[in-house]
Amino acid sequence: MPISGFPEWLPSQRMIEQYTLDKIRSTFELYGFAPLETRAVEPIETLLSKGETSKEVYLLRRLQGEDDPKKEDQLGLHFDLTVPFARFVTENHGKLQFPFRRYQIQKVWRGERPQEGRYREFLQADIDVVNRDTLPFHFDTEMPLVIGDAFRSLPIPQAIIQVNNRKVCEGFYRGLGLEDTAQVLRTVDKLDKIGPEKVAAALIETAGATDAQAQACLKLAEISTSDASFVDLVRALGVTDPLLDEGLDELRQVVEAANEHAPGLIRAELKIARGLDYYTGTVYETQLQGYERFGSICSGGRYETLASVGNTRFPGVGISIGVSRMLGILFGQNALTVSRSVPTAVVIALPSEDERTNCERIATSLRKRGIPTEVAPTAAKFGKQIQFADRRGIPFVWFPTAEGHQVKDIRSGEQTEADPATWTPPTEDLKPQIKGL
Amino acid sequence: MPISGFPEWLPSQRMIEQYTLDKIRSTFELYGFAPLETRAVEPIETLLSKGETSKEVYLLRRLQGEDDPKKEDQLGLHFDLTVPFARFVTENHGKLQFPFRRYQIQKVWRGERPQEGRYREFLQADIDVVNRDTLPFHFDTEMPLVIGDAFRSLPIPQAIIQVNNRKVCEGFYRGLGLEDTAQVLRTVDKLDKIGPEKVAAALIETAGATDAQAQACLKLAEISTSDASFVDLVRALGVTDPLLDEGLDELRQVVEAANEHAPGLIRAELKIARGLDYYTGTVYETQLQGYERFGSICSGGRYETLASVGNTRFPGVGISIGVSRMLGILFGQNALTVSRSVPTAVVIALPSEDERTNCERIATSLRKRGIPTEVAPTAAKFGKQIQFADRRGIPFVWFPTAEGHQVKDIRSGEQTEADPATWTPPTEDLKPQIKGL
């Protein structure tokens, strides 16, 4: 029986997922990110060290294990790839070259109640750069370029990366005279959920804001531009603060680098806060055009302290593609298709069971040249063997005869002579074709 | 802290693992196996339906979940890929085309006490063919060909597939007059552990064998040939039985097909029993030459009933590569190396921070042509930037100047003019090189 929150794709969907992962991985490698995979489990203290996600963790216990293991020995499944990465850096910093760029594509698990588009088991594709002591800001400008390239390599709608900087918000709130900037940020983060009136009321009630201060916070959150013009719009609100200046300069660099690389990829969106995650500067969210209602499919940001060892800090910046989430949304709208349900490009028809060895030789010859090939499972009538290929979307059937070989494109019906040592299908038929809308 | 039984590779080892997985996957696809990935969890009844592995299962519980969920709602991590595959076929048989060929490359978990070469979390790469009602025998002959091709695509020692057929053993025991053939099989399976004398004694004691019968069982287990000559050796023992005949014919077909495809790949090894797994015919084990003491790294066999739905049976045959086990053994002997610890082929040297945008443009131009490129993290002295590349094993450093571009092979010191729009590294330097001993 299906288990709620644990999605499973059919093989044709899994082919689309693999194609997606191959493209993402190859983009990450073009930017020099090294692969990493961490174990699926972490000690419970590692998982709970961020505090906020405790209710989501799946703990493990051995069916025949001892009762009541000591709490500190308990293991749980990781709920993201950032916590395990930070732990890995802490453990292996002596063996790594810094700045250390890694990508990590793995399943993660969250025990929360499943709802539309939320899974309990899902695949994430993360990149992070981490350094010892300080991490130059230019790495923050690189993240959207990588993600933009990865998404553009896929047959999906245009991705828009929305970017903000916590220093802009905190500096602005401070410049306004609001002291509990964390509380203001948490409240403004509810804007899309509860609307501006309720946010204003909550700012007055819980963050000690005046009506004018609350309105200024809302004005800041309204700013959204596709270029660096947000700087002037913020300045026009008349608030000044050194942290605000720093944040505006950083945010401008991110927007300008993205516009130079891929016009239309980025928006400065000053309401983006990324909830309660421990980001300290740049924050990213990403929506697919036409699928904005499904929320962000790729998020991340800058951590001033991703990891620490003794007095040494390891700052980082990273971003994470929610692969299962993105594909679940697109599959739900039938927005991705594949031309066949198997990798096979050619079926070798089997005239009689006696000729299986001969047919296997033909298949071997094609496979040696990289052509995915199956020999028909039984020596049924040729009509049935063609049906075998047709039902799976396999484009070619090969007929071996004593006089010579022929290969048939079963879509067009065209049949031509062919030599097992040289025949090659058209490039577009060699692998299953993945298409978007 | 490392957790016993949960291995983690450094990025350079992970590169070797990915290379291994890419080669295995591409071989599986050349044979037309379609990709499948199942969820990591199964209901506890599904996991325990095979009975024997109950003590190895990791159960999940949500940290903040309700106390004492009903036992039937409990989830556990899968301990192999066969049980989830059987469940997937049962659930989705209406949506699949039979015979259904799938591969599945995933982590599995076992809660058993870790020991040398045994992990609690490890990666398996499985292929299976499953059909409705009956599955032609020729699929049993195909498994060693696929595995042989997969292993030959890797820079590892020669793999020897040891094959046997339960029908040979059971038919032989029956023909001898022994009735509890399962008990005989279980006892003979201990041959490598306890030696022939103790096996003979146990056969007499627990399986009702006479001394002559016990000696005949040991004689059968001694037979090991690289061609079909095992048939005559078995016949020479003077036992006859229809099941024995059937098994000998099947085993001969497997050995002959493998010898035709790849001489040296296979051995008929009549002591192989595959423990208590529910195989009903062909069984496979695989050892790497020179690493026999580490045991099998690729095993499988034929199941007469892989899955069933009502009165419909789904027989299958499959084999599973223990990827983590194999790599753990080879890493332990330093038998696999990679030429660099990052995907990067070229570092663009940065003359000054002002020129970062210009350097990023050069990098973009190289990446667009598939060349993994990084821009230096800081505008340090060129000597330091070359060191940055050298420490990671990156072969080339690119120097942009107003007069023109030069690229230096830092291994040879050779420096040549280069154009960002056309320069390409030698093919062997484009990706990290994986080498065996």
PDB file of N, CA, C and O in Angstrom, chain A residues 348 350 355-365 367 374-375, chain B residues 31 138 141-142 145 260-261:
ATOM      1  N   ILE A 348      15.787  -6.952 -30.602  1.00  0.00           N
ATOM      2  CA  ILE A 348      16.143  -7.948 -31.617  1.00  0.00           C
ATOM      3  C   ILE A 348      15.018  -8.981 -31.659  1.00  0.00           C
ATOM      4  O   ILE A 348      14.764  -9.668 -30.662  1.00  0.00           O
ATOM      5  N   LEU A 350      13.142 -12.416 -32.403  1.00  0.00           N
ATOM      6  CA  LEU A 350      13.680 -13.770 -32.253  1.00  0.00           C
ATOM      7  C   LEU A 350      12.887 -14.698 -33.170  1.00  0.00           C
ATOM      8  O   LEU A 350      11.726 -15.012 -32.891  1.00  0.00           O
ATOM      9  N   GLU A 355      17.595 -19.727 -32.176  1.00  0.00           N
ATOM     10  CA  GLU A 355      18.472 -18.654 -32.655  1.00  0.00           C
ATOM     11  C   GLU A 355      18.799 -17.626 -31.572  1.00  0.00           C
ATOM     12  O   GLU A 355      19.334 -16.570 -31.861  1.00  0.00           O
ATOM     13  N   ARG A 356      18.454 -17.947 -30.320  1.00  0.00           N
ATOM     14  CA  ARG A 356      18.696 -16.973 -29.251  1.00  0.00           C
ATOM     15  C   ARG A 356      20.181 -16.588 -29.135  1.00  0.00           C
ATOM     16  O   ARG A 356      20.516 -15.413 -29.010  1.00  0.00           O
ATOM     17  N   THR A 357      21.058 -17.586 -29.204  1.00  0.00           N
ATOM     18  CA  THR A 357      22.487 -17.283 -29.070  1.00  0.00           C
ATOM     19  C   THR A 357      22.939 -16.324 -30.170  1.00  0.00           C
ATOM     20  O   THR A 357      23.646 -15.345 -29.920  1.00  0.00           O
ATOM     21  N   ASN A 358      22.479 -16.587 -31.373  1.00  0.00           N
ATOM     22  CA  ASN A 358      22.805 -15.706 -32.494  1.00  0.00           C
ATOM     23  C   ASN A 358      22.263 -14.289 -32.262  1.00  0.00           C
ATOM     24  O   ASN A 358      22.954 -13.296 -32.500  1.00  0.00           O
ATOM     25  N   CYS A 359      21.031 -14.201 -31.781  1.00  0.00           N
ATOM     26  CA  CYS A 359      20.420 -12.885 -31.525  1.00  0.00           C
ATOM     27  C   CYS A 359      21.152 -12.162 -30.393  1.00  0.00           C
ATOM     28  O   CYS A 359      21.311 -10.941 -30.431  1.00  0.00           O
ATOM     29  N   GLU A 360      21.605 -12.923 -29.395  1.00  0.00           N
ATOM     30  CA  GLU A 360      22.376 -12.308 -28.302  1.00  0.00           C
ATOM     31  C   GLU A 360      23.683 -11.728 -28.841  1.00  0.00           C
ATOM     32  O   GLU A 360      24.151 -10.697 -28.361  1.00  0.00           O
ATOM     33  N   ARG A 361      24.255 -12.403 -29.855  1.00  0.00           N
ATOM     34  CA  ARG A 361      25.488 -11.870 -30.456  1.00  0.00           C
ATOM     35  C   ARG A 361      25.246 -10.529 -31.128  1.00  0.00           C
ATOM     36  O   ARG A 361      26.059  -9.618 -31.027  1.00  0.00           O
ATOM     37  N   ILE A 362      24.112 -10.426 -31.820  1.00  0.00           N
ATOM     38  CA  ILE A 362      23.768  -9.138 -32.464  1.00  0.00           C
ATOM     39  C   ILE A 362      23.600  -8.070 -31.384  1.00  0.00           C
ATOM     40  O   ILE A 362      24.125  -6.958 -31.489  1.00  0.00           O
ATOM     41  N   ALA A 363      22.891  -8.433 -30.316  1.00  0.00           N
ATOM     42  CA  ALA A 363      22.669  -7.478 -29.208  1.00  0.00           C
ATOM     43  C   ALA A 363      24.006  -7.039 -28.611  1.00  0.00           C
ATOM     44  O   ALA A 363      24.218  -5.845 -28.346  1.00  0.00           O
ATOM     45  N   THR A 364      24.904  -7.989 -28.409  1.00  0.00           N
ATOM     46  CA  THR A 364      26.224  -7.652 -27.838  1.00  0.00           C
ATOM     47  C   THR A 364      26.951  -6.651 -28.733  1.00  0.00           C
ATOM     48  O   THR A 364      27.560  -5.691 -28.251  1.00  0.00           O
ATOM     49  N   SER A 365      26.865  -6.888 -30.029  1.00  0.00           N
ATOM     50  CA  SER A 365      27.540  -6.002 -30.973  1.00  0.00           C
ATOM     51  C   SER A 365      26.975  -4.578 -30.885  1.00  0.00           C
ATOM     52  O   SER A 365      27.728  -3.599 -30.916  1.00  0.00           O
ATOM     53  N   ARG A 367      25.312  -3.266 -28.221  1.00  0.00           N
ATOM     54  CA  ARG A 367      25.615  -2.732 -26.876  1.00  0.00           C
ATOM     55  C   ARG A 367      27.050  -2.233 -26.790  1.00  0.00           C
ATOM     56  O   ARG A 367      27.320  -1.229 -26.132  1.00  0.00           O
ATOM     57  N   GLU A 374      17.605  -5.028 -26.300  1.00  0.00           N
ATOM     58  CA  GLU A 374      17.059  -6.241 -25.688  1.00  0.00           C
ATOM     59  C   GLU A 374      16.795  -7.261 -26.790  1.00  0.00           C
ATOM     60  O   GLU A 374      16.437  -6.890 -27.901  1.00  0.00           O
ATOM     61  N   VAL A 375      16.926  -8.539 -26.443  1.00  0.00           N
ATOM     62  CA  VAL A 375      16.458  -9.601 -27.325  1.00  0.00           C
ATOM     63  C   VAL A 375      15.029  -9.934 -26.890  1.00  0.00           C
ATOM     64  O   VAL A 375      14.728  -9.935 -25.692  1.00  0.00           O
TER      65      VAL A 375
ATOM     66  N   TYR B  31      21.391  -3.056 -21.341  1.00  0.00           N
ATOM     67  CA  TYR B  31      20.601  -4.290 -21.382  1.00  0.00           C
ATOM     68  C   TYR B  31      19.105  -4.016 -21.243  1.00  0.00           C
ATOM     69  O   TYR B  31      18.319  -4.939 -21.086  1.00  0.00           O
ATOM     70  N   HIS B 138      15.970 -18.454 -19.943  1.00  0.00           N
ATOM     71  CA  HIS B 138      17.124 -17.743 -20.529  1.00  0.00           C
ATOM     72  C   HIS B 138      17.477 -16.474 -19.769  1.00  0.00           C
ATOM     73  O   HIS B 138      18.601 -15.981 -19.885  1.00  0.00           O
ATOM     74  N   THR B 141      20.438 -16.942 -17.662  1.00  0.00           N
ATOM     75  CA  THR B 141      21.742 -16.932 -18.351  1.00  0.00           C
ATOM     76  C   THR B 141      22.209 -15.499 -18.619  1.00  0.00           C
ATOM     77  O   THR B 141      23.385 -15.263 -18.860  1.00  0.00           O
ATOM     78  N   GLU B 142      21.270 -14.548 -18.590  1.00  0.00           N
ATOM     79  CA  GLU B 142      21.622 -13.160 -18.916  1.00  0.00           C
ATOM     80  C   GLU B 142      22.310 -12.439 -17.753  1.00  0.00           C
ATOM     81  O   GLU B 142      23.157 -11.563 -17.960  1.00  0.00           O
ATOM     82  N   LEU B 145      26.075 -12.106 -17.730  1.00  0.00           N
ATOM     83  CA  LEU B 145      26.594 -11.287 -18.829  1.00  0.00           C
ATOM     84  C   LEU B 145      26.567  -9.809 -18.435  1.00  0.00           C
ATOM     85  O   LEU B 145      27.534  -9.068 -18.652  1.00  0.00           O
ATOM     86  N   GLU B 260      30.650 -18.169 -23.693  1.00  0.00           N
ATOM     87  CA  GLU B 260      30.538 -17.597 -25.043  1.00  0.00           C
ATOM     88  C   GLU B 260      30.767 -16.081 -24.983  1.00  0.00           C
ATOM     89  O   GLU B 260      31.417 -15.486 -25.830  1.00  0.00           O
ATOM     90  N   HIS B 261      30.222 -15.440 -23.938  1.00  0.00           N
ATOM     91  CA  HIS B 261      30.238 -13.972 -23.846  1.00  0.00           C
ATOM     92  C   HIS B 261      31.569 -13.442 -23.328  1.00  0.00           C
ATOM     93  O   HIS B 261      32.093 -12.452 -23.840  1.00  0.00           O
TER      94      HIS B 261
END
